[in-house]
PDB file of C-alpha atoms and ligand atoms in Angstrom:
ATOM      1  CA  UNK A 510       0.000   0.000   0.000  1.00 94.00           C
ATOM      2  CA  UNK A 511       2.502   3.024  -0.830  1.00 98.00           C
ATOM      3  CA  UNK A 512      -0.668   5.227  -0.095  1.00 98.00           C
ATOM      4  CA  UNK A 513      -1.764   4.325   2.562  1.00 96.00           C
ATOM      5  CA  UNK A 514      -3.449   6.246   5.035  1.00 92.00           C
ATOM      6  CA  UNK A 515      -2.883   9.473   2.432  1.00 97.00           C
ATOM      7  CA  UNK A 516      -5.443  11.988   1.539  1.00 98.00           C
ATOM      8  CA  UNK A 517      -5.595  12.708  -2.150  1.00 98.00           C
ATOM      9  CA  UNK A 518      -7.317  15.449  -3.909  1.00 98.00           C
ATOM     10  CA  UNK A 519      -7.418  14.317  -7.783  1.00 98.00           C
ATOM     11  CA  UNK A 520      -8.949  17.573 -10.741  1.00 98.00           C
ATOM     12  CA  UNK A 521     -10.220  15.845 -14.371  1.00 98.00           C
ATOM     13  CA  UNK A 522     -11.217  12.636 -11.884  1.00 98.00           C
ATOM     14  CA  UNK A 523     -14.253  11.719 -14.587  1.00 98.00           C
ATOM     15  CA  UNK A 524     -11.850  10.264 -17.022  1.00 98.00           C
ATOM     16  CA  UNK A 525      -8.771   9.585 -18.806  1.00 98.00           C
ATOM     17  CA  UNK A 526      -5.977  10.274 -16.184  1.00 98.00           C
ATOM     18  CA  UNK A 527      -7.752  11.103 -13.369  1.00 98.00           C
ATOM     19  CA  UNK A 528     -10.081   8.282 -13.355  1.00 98.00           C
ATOM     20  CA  UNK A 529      -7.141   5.782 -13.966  1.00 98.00           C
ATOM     21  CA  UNK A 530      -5.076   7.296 -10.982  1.00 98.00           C
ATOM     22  CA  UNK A 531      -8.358   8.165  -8.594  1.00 98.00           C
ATOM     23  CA  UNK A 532      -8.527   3.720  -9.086  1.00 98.00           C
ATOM     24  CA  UNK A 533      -5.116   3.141  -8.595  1.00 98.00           C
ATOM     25  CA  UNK A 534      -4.222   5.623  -5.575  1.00 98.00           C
ATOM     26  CA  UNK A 535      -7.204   4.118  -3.606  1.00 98.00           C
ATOM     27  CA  UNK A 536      -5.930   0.942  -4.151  1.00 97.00           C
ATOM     28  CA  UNK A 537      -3.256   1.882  -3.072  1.00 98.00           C
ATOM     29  CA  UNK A 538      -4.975   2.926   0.338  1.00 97.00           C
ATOM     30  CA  UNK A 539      -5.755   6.872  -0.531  1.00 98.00           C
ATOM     31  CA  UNK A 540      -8.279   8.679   0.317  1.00 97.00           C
ATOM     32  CA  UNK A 541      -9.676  10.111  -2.939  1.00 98.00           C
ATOM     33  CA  UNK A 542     -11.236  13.792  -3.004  1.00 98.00           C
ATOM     34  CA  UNK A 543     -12.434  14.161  -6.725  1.00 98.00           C
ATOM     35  CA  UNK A 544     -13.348  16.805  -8.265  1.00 98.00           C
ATOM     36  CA  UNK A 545     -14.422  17.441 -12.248  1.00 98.00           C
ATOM     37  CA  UNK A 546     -16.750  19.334 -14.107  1.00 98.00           C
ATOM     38  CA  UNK A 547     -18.632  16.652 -15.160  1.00 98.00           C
ATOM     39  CA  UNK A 548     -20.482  15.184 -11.825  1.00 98.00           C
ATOM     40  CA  UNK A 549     -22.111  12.093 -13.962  1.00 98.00           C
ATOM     41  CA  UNK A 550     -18.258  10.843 -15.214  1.00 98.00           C
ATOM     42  CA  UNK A 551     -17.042  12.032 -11.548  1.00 98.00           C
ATOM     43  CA  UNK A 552     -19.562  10.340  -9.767  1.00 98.00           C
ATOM     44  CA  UNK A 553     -19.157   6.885 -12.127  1.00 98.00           C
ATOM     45  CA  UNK A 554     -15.472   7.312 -11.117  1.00 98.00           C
ATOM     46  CA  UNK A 555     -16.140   7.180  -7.484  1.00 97.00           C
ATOM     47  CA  UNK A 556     -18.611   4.528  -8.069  1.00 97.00           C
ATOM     48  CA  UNK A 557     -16.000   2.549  -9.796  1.00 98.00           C
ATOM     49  CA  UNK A 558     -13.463   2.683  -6.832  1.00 97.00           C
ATOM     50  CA  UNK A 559     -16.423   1.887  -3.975  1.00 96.00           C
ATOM     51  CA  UNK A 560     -16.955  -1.310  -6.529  1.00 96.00           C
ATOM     52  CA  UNK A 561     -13.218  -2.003  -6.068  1.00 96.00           C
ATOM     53  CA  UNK A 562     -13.160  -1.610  -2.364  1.00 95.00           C
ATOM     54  CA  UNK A 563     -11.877   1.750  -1.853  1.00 93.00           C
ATOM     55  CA  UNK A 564     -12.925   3.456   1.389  1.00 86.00           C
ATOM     56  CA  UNK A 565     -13.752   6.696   2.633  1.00 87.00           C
ATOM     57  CA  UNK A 566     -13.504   8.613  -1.190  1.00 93.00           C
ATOM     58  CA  UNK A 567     -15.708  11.653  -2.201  1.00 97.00           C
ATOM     59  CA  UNK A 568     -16.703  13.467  -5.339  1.00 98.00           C
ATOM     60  CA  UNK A 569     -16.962  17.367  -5.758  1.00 98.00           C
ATOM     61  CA  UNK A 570     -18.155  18.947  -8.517  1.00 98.00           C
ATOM     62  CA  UNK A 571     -15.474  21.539  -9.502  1.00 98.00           C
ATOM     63  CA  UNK A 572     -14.453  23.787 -12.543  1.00 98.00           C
ATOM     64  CA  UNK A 573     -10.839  24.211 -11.943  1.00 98.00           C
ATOM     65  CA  UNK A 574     -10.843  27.888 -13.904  1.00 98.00           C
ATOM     66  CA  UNK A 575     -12.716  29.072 -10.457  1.00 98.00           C
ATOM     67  CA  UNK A 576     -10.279  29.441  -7.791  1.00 98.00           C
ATOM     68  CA  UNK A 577     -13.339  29.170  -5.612  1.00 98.00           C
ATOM     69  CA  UNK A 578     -14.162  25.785  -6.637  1.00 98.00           C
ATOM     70  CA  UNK A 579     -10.511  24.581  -6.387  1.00 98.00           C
ATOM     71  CA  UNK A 580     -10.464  25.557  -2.840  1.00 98.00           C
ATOM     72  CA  UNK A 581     -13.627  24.252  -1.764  1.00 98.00           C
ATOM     73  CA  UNK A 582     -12.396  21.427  -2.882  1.00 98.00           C
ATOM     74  CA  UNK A 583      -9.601  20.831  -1.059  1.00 98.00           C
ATOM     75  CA  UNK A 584     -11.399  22.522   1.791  1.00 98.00           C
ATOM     76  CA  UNK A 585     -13.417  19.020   1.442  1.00 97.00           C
ATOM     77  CA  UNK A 586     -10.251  16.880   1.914  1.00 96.00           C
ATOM     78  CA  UNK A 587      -8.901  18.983   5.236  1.00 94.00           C
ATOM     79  CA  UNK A 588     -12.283  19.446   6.462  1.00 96.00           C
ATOM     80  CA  UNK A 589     -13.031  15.341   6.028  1.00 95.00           C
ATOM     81  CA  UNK A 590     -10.123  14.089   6.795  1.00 95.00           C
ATOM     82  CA  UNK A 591      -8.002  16.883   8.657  1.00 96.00           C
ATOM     83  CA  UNK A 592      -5.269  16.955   6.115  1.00 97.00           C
ATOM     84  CA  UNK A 593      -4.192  17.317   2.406  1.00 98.00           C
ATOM     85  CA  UNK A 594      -0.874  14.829   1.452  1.00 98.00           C
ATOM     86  CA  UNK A 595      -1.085  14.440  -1.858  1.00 98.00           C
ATOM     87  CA  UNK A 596      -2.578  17.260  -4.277  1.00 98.00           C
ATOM     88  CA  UNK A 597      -2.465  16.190  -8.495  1.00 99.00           C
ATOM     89  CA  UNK A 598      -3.820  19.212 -10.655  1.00 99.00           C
ATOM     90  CA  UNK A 599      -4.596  16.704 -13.819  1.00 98.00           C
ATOM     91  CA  UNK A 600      -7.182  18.255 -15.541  1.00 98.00           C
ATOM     92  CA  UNK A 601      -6.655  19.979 -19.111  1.00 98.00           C
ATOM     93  CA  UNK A 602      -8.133  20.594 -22.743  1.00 98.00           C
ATOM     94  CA  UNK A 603      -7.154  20.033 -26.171  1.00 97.00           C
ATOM     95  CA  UNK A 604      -6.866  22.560 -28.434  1.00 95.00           C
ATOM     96  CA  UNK A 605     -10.150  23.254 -30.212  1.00 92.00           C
ATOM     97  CA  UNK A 606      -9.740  21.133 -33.785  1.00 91.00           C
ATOM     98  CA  UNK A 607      -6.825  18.934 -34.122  1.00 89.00           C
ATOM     99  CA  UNK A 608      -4.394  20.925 -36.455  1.00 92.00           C
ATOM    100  CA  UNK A 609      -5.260  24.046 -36.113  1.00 96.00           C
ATOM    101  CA  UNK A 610      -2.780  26.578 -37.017  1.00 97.00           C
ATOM    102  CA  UNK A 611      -1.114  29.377 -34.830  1.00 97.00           C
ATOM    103  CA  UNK A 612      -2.872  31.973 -36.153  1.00 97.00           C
ATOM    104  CA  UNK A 613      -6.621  29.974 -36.421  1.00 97.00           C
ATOM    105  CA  UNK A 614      -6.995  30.732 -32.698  1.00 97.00           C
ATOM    106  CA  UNK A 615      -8.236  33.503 -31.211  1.00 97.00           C
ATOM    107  CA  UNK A 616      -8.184  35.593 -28.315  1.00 98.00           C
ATOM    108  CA  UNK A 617     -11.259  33.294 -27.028  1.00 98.00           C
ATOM    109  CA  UNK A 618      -9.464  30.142 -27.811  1.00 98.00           C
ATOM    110  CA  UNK A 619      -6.489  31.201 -25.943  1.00 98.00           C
ATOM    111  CA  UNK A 620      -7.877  32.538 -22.548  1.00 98.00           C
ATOM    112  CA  UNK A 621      -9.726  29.093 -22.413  1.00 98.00           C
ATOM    113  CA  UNK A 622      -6.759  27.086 -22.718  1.00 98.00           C
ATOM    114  CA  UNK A 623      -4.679  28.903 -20.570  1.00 98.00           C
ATOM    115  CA  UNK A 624      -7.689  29.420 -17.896  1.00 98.00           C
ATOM    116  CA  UNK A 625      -8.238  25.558 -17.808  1.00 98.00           C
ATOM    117  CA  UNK A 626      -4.635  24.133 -18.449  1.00 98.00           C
ATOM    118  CA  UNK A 627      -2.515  26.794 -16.286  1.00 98.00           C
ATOM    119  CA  UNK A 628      -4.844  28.782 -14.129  1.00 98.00           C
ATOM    120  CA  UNK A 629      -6.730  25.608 -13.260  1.00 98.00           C
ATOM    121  CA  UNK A 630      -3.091  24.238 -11.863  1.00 99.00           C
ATOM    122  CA  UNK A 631      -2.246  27.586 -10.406  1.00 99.00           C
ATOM    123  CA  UNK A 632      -5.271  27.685  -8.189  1.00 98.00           C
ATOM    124  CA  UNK A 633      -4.704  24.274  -7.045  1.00 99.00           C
ATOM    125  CA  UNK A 634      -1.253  24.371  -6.294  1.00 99.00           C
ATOM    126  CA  UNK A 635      -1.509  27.687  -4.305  1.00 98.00           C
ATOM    127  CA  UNK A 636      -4.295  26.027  -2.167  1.00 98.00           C
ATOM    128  CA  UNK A 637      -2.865  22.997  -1.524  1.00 98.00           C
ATOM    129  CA  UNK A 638       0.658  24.902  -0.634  1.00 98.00           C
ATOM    130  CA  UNK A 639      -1.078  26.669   1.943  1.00 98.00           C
ATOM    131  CA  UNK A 640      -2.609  23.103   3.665  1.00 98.00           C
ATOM    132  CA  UNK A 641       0.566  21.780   3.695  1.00 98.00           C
ATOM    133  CA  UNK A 642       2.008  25.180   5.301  1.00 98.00           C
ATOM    134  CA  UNK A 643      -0.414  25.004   7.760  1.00 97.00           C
ATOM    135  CA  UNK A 644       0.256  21.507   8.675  1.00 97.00           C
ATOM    136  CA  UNK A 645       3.539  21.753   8.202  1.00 98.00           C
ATOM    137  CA  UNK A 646       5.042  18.557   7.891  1.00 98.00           C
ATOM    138  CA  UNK A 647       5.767  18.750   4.043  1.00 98.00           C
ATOM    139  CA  UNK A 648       2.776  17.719   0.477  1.00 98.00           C
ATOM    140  CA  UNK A 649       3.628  16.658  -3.011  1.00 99.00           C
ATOM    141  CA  UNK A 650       1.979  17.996  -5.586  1.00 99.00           C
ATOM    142  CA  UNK A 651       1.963  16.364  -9.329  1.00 99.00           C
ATOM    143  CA  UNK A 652       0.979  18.278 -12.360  1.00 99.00           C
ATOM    144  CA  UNK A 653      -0.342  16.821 -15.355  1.00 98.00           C
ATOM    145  CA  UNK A 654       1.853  18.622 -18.273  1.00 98.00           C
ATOM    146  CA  UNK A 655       2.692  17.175 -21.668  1.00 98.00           C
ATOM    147  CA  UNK A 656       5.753  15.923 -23.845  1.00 98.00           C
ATOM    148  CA  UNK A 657       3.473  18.825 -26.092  1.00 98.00           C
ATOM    149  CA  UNK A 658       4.905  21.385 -23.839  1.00 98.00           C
ATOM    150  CA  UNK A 659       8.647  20.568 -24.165  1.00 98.00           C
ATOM    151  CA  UNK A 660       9.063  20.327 -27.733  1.00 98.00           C
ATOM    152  CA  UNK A 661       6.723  21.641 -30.375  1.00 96.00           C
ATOM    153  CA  UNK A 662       3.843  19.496 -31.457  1.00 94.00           C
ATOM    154  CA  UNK A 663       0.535  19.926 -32.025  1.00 90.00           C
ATOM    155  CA  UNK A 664      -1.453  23.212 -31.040  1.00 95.00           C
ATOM    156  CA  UNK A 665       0.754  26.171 -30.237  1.00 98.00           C
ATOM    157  CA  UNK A 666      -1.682  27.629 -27.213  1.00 98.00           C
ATOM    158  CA  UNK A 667      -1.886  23.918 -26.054  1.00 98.00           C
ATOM    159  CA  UNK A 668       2.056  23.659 -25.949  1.00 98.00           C
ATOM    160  CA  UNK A 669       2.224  27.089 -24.471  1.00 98.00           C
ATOM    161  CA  UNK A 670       0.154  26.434 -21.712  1.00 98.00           C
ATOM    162  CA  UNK A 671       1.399  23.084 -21.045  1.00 98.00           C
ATOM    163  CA  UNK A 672       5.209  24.639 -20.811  1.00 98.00           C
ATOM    164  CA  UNK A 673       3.457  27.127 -18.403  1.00 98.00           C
ATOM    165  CA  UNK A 674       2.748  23.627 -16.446  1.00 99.00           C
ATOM    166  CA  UNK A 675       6.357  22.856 -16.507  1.00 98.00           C
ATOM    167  CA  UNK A 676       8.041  25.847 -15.373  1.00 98.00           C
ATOM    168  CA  UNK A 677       5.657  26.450 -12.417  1.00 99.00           C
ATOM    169  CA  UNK A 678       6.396  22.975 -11.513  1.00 99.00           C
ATOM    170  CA  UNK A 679       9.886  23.413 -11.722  1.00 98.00           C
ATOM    171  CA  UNK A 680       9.680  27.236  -9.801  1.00 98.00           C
ATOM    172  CA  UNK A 681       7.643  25.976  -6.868  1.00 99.00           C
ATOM    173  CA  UNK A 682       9.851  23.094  -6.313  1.00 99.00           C
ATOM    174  CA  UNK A 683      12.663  25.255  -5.733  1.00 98.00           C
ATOM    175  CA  UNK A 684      10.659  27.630  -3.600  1.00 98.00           C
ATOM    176  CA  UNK A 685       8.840  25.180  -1.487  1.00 98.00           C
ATOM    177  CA  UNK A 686      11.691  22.289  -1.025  1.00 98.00           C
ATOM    178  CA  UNK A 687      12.819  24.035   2.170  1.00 98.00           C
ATOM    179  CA  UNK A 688       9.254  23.420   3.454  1.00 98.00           C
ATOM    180  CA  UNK A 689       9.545  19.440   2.239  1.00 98.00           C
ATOM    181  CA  UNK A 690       7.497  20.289  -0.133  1.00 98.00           C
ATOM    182  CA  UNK A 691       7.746  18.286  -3.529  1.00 99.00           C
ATOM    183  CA  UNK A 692       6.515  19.358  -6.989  1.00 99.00           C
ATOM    184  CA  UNK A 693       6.448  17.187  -9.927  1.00 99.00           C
ATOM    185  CA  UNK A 694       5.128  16.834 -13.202  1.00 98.00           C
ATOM    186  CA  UNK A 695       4.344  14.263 -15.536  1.00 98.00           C
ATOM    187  CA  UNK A 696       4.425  14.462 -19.538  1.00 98.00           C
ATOM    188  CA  UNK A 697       2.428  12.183 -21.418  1.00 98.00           C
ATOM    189  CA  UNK A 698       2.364  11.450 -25.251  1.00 98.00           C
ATOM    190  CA  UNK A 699      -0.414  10.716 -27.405  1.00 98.00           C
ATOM    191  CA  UNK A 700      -2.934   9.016 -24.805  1.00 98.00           C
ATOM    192  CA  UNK A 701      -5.853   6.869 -25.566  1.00 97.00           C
ATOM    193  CA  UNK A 702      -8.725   8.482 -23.455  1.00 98.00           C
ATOM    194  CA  UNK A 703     -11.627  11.099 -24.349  1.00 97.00           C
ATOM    195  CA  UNK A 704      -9.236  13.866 -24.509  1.00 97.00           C
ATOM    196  CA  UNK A 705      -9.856  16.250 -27.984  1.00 94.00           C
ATOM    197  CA  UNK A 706     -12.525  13.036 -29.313  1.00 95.00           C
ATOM    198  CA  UNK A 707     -16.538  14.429 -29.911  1.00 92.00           C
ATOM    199  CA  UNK A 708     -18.416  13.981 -27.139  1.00 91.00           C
ATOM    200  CA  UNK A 709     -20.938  10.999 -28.742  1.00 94.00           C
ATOM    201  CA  UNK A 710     -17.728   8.870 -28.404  1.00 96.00           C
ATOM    202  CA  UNK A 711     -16.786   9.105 -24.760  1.00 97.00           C
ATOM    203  CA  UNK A 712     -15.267   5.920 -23.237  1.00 98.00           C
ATOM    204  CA  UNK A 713     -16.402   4.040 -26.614  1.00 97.00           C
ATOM    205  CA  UNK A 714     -12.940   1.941 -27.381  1.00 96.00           C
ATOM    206  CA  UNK A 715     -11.411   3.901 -30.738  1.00 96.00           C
ATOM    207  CA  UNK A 716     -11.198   2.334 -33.695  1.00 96.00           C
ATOM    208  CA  UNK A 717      -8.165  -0.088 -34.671  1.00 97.00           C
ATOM    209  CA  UNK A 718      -7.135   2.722 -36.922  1.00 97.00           C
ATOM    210  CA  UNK A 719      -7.086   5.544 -34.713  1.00 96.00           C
ATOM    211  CA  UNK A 720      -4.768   3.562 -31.817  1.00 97.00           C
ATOM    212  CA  UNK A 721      -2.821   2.740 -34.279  1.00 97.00           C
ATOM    213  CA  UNK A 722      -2.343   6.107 -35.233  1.00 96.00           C
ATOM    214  CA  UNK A 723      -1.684   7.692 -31.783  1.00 97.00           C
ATOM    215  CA  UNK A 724       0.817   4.747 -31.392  1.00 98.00           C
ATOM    216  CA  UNK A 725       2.541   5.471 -34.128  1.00 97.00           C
ATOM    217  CA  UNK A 726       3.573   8.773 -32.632  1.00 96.00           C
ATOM    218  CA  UNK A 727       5.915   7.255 -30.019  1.00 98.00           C
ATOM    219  CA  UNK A 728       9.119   4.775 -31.028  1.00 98.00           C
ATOM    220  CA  UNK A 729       7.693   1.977 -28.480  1.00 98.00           C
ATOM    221  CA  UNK A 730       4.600   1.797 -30.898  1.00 98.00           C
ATOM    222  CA  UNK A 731       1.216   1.774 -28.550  1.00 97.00           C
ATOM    223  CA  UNK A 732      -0.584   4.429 -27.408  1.00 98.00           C
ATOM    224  CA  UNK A 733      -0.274   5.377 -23.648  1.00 98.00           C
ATOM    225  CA  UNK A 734      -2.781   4.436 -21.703  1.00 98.00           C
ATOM    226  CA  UNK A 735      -4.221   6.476 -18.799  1.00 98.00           C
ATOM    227  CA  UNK A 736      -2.988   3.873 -16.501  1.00 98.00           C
ATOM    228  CA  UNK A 737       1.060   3.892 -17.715  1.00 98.00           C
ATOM    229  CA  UNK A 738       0.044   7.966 -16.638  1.00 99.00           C
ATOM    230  CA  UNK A 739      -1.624   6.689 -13.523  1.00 99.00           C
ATOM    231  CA  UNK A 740       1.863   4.577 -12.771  1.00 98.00           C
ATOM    232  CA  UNK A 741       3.823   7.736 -13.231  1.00 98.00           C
ATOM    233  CA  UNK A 742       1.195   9.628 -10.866  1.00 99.00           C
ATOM    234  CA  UNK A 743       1.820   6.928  -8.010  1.00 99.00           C
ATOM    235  CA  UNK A 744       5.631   6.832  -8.279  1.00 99.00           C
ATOM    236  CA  UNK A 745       5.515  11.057  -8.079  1.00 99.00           C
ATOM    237  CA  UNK A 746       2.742  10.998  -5.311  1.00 99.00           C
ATOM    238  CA  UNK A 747       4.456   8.393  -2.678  1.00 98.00           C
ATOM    239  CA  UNK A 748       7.487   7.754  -0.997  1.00 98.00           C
ATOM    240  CA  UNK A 749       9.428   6.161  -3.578  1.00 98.00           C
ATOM    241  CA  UNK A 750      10.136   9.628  -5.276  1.00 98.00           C
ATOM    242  CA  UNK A 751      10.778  11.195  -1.453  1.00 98.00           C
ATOM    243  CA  UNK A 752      14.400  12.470  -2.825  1.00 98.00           C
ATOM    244  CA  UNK A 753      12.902  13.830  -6.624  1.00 98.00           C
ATOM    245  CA  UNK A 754      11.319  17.320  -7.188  1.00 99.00           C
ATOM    246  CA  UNK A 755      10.771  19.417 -10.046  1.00 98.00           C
ATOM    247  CA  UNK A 756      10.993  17.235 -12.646  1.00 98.00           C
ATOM    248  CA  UNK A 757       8.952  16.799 -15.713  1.00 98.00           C
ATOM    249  CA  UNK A 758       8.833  12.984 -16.078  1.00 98.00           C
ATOM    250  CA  UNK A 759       8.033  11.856 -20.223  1.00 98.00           C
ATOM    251  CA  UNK A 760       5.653   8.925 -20.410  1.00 98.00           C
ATOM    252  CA  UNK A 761       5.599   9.315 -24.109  1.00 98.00           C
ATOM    253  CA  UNK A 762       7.090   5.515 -25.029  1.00 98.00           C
ATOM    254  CA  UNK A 763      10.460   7.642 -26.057  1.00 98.00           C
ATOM    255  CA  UNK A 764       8.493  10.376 -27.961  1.00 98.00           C
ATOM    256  CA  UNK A 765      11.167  13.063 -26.444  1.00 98.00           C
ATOM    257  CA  UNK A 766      14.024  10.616 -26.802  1.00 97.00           C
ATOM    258  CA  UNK A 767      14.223  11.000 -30.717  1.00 92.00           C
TER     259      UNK A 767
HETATM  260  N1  NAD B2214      -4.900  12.578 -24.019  1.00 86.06           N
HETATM  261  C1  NAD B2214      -3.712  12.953 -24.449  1.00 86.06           C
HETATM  262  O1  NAD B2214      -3.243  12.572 -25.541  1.00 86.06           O
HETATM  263  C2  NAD B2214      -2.840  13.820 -23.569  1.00 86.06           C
HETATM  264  C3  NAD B2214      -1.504  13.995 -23.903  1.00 86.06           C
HETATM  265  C4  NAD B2214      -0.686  14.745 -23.066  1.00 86.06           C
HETATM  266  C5  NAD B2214      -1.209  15.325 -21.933  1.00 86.06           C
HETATM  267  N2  NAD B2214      -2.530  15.155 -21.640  1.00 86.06           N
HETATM  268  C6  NAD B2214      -3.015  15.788 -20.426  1.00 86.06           C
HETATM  269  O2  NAD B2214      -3.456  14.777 -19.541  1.00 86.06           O
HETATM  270  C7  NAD B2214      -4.448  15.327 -18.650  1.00 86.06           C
HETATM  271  C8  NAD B2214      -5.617  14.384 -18.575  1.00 86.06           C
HETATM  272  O3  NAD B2214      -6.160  14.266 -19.886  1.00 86.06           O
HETATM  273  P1  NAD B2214      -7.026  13.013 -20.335  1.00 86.06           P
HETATM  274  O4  NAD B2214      -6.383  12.505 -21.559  1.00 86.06           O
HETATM  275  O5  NAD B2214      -7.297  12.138 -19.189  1.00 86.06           O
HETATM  276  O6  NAD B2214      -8.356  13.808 -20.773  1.00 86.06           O
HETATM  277  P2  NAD B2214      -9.901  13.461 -20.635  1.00 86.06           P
HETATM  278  O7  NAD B2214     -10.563  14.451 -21.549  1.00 86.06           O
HETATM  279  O8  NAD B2214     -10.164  12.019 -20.837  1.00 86.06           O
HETATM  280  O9  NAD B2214     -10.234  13.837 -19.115  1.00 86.06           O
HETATM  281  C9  NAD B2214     -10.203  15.161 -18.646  1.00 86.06           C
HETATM  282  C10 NAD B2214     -11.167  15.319 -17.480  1.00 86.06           C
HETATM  283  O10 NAD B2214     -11.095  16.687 -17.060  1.00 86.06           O
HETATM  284  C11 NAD B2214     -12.428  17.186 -16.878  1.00 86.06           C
HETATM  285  N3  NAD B2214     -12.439  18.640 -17.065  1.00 86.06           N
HETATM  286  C12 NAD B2214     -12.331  19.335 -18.221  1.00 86.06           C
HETATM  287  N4  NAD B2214     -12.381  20.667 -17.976  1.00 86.06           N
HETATM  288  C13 NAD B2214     -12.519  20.787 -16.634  1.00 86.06           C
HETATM  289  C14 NAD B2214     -12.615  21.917 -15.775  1.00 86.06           C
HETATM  290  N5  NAD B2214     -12.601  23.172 -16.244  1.00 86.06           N
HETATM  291  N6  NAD B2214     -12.711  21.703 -14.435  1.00 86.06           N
HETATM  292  C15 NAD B2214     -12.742  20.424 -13.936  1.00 86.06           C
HETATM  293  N7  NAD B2214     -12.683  19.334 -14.714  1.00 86.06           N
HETATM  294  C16 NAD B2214     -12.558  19.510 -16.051  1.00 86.06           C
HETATM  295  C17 NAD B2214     -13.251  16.440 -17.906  1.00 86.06           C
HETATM  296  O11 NAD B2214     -14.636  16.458 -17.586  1.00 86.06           O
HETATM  297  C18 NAD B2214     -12.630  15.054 -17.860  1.00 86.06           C
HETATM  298  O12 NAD B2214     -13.231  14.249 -16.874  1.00 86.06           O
HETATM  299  C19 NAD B2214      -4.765  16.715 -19.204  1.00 86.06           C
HETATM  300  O13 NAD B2214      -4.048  17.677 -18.466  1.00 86.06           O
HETATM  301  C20 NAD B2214      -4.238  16.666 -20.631  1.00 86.06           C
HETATM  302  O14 NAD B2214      -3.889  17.946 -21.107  1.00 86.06           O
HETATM  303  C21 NAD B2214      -3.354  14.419 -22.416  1.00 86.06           C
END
């Protein structure tokens, strides 16, 4: 159990990601405050991990772009449980087409992906770093960035705002490591999950074609799958990474390596 006894507040816990590692960190004997903006997908997720035999795990509806909302919901997991150990700010957007150019997006397009993808990790990491200065015995925090914000691929806004993700993790690992502190990021490739697909096709497996396709961006050949994330998410959030902060750890099956 490298989680045991922890309290966990998970953003984007409906799907992908965050439903993979909301599974895997209770089974791993976490506490699980969820929050998304979708309460049906939130509330299967938590329904999921009470199936599984996870105890004493909560959904909260929350839209990460309102700092309000971020701190009411980690207001849940100190008010619950007394404390906040682990805090992963997961939840992002795609850009909105696949392959649209610089100059398609507009001012619109931009403050949304920034809003959701950085402001939605700002808020959380602010409130969680002021639980765990008020307990005072140390946090880790893991960000959800992308191998899209360390070289250039796809959407420019989308890359932008994911190297946003990068540098504050890097930033507030330095700042907060006196305090114990840790700050990590992950940085997936091409995962499969209902990130960027229409809506009419959420949690539908993709067609042979399509997996084939998002596995053909990485040298290993697959696609990444929410749970190689949710791996990555459990190494960062327990005490196997206690000596590692501010990295941004690829799980892009060598994507970056080339
Ligand atoms: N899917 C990919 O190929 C890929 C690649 C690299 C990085 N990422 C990043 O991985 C993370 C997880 O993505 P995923 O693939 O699991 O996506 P997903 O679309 O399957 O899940 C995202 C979840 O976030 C929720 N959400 C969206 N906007 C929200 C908001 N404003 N407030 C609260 N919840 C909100 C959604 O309802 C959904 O449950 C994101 O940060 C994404 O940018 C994804």
């Amino acid at each position: 159990m490298l989680l045991d006894d922890k309290v966990a507040v998970i953003t984007g816990v409906g799907s992908g990601v965050g439903r993979a590692s909301a599974l895997l960190f209770a089974r791993e004997g976490a506490r699980v405050i969820g929050g998304d903006v979708r309460e049906d997908w939130g509330k299967e997720t938590l329904r999921l991990i009470d199936e599984a035999g996870g105890r004493g795990c909560r959904f909260v509806p929350c839209d990460v772009t309102s700092e309000e909302d971020v701190r009411n919901l980690i207001a849940a997991a100190t008010s619950e449980y007394g404390r906040l150990d682990v805090m992963m700010n997961n939840v992002g957007v795609s850009t909105p087409r696949p392959g649209m150019s610089f100059e398609e997006h507009d001012a619109a397009d931009w403050k949304r992906l920034i809003d959701v993808n950085l402001m939605g990790v700002v808020h959380g990491c602010k409130h969680a770093i002021l639980s765990f200065k008020a307990q005072g015995d140390g946090g880790v925090i893991v960000n959800t960035g992308s191998a899209a914000g360390m070289v250039g691929w796809g959407g420019v806004p989308y890359g932008v705002s994911k190297a946003g993700v990068i540098q504050l993790t890097r930033g507030l690992a330095i700042e907060n490591a006196p305090l114990g502190i840790r700050v990590n990021c992950l940085c997936p490739g091409a995962i499969d999950t209902n990130f960027a697909m229409p809506p009419e096709t959420a949690f539908q497996p993709k067609p042979p074609a399509l997996r084939e396709l998002l596995g053909s961006h990485h040298p290993l050949g697959r696609p990444i799958e929410a749970e190689d994330c949710a791996n990555a998410a459990l190494y960062l959030a327990c005490d196997l990474s206690s000596n590692v902060t501010g990295i941004a750890l690829p799980v892009d099956g060598g994507y970056l390596a080339r």
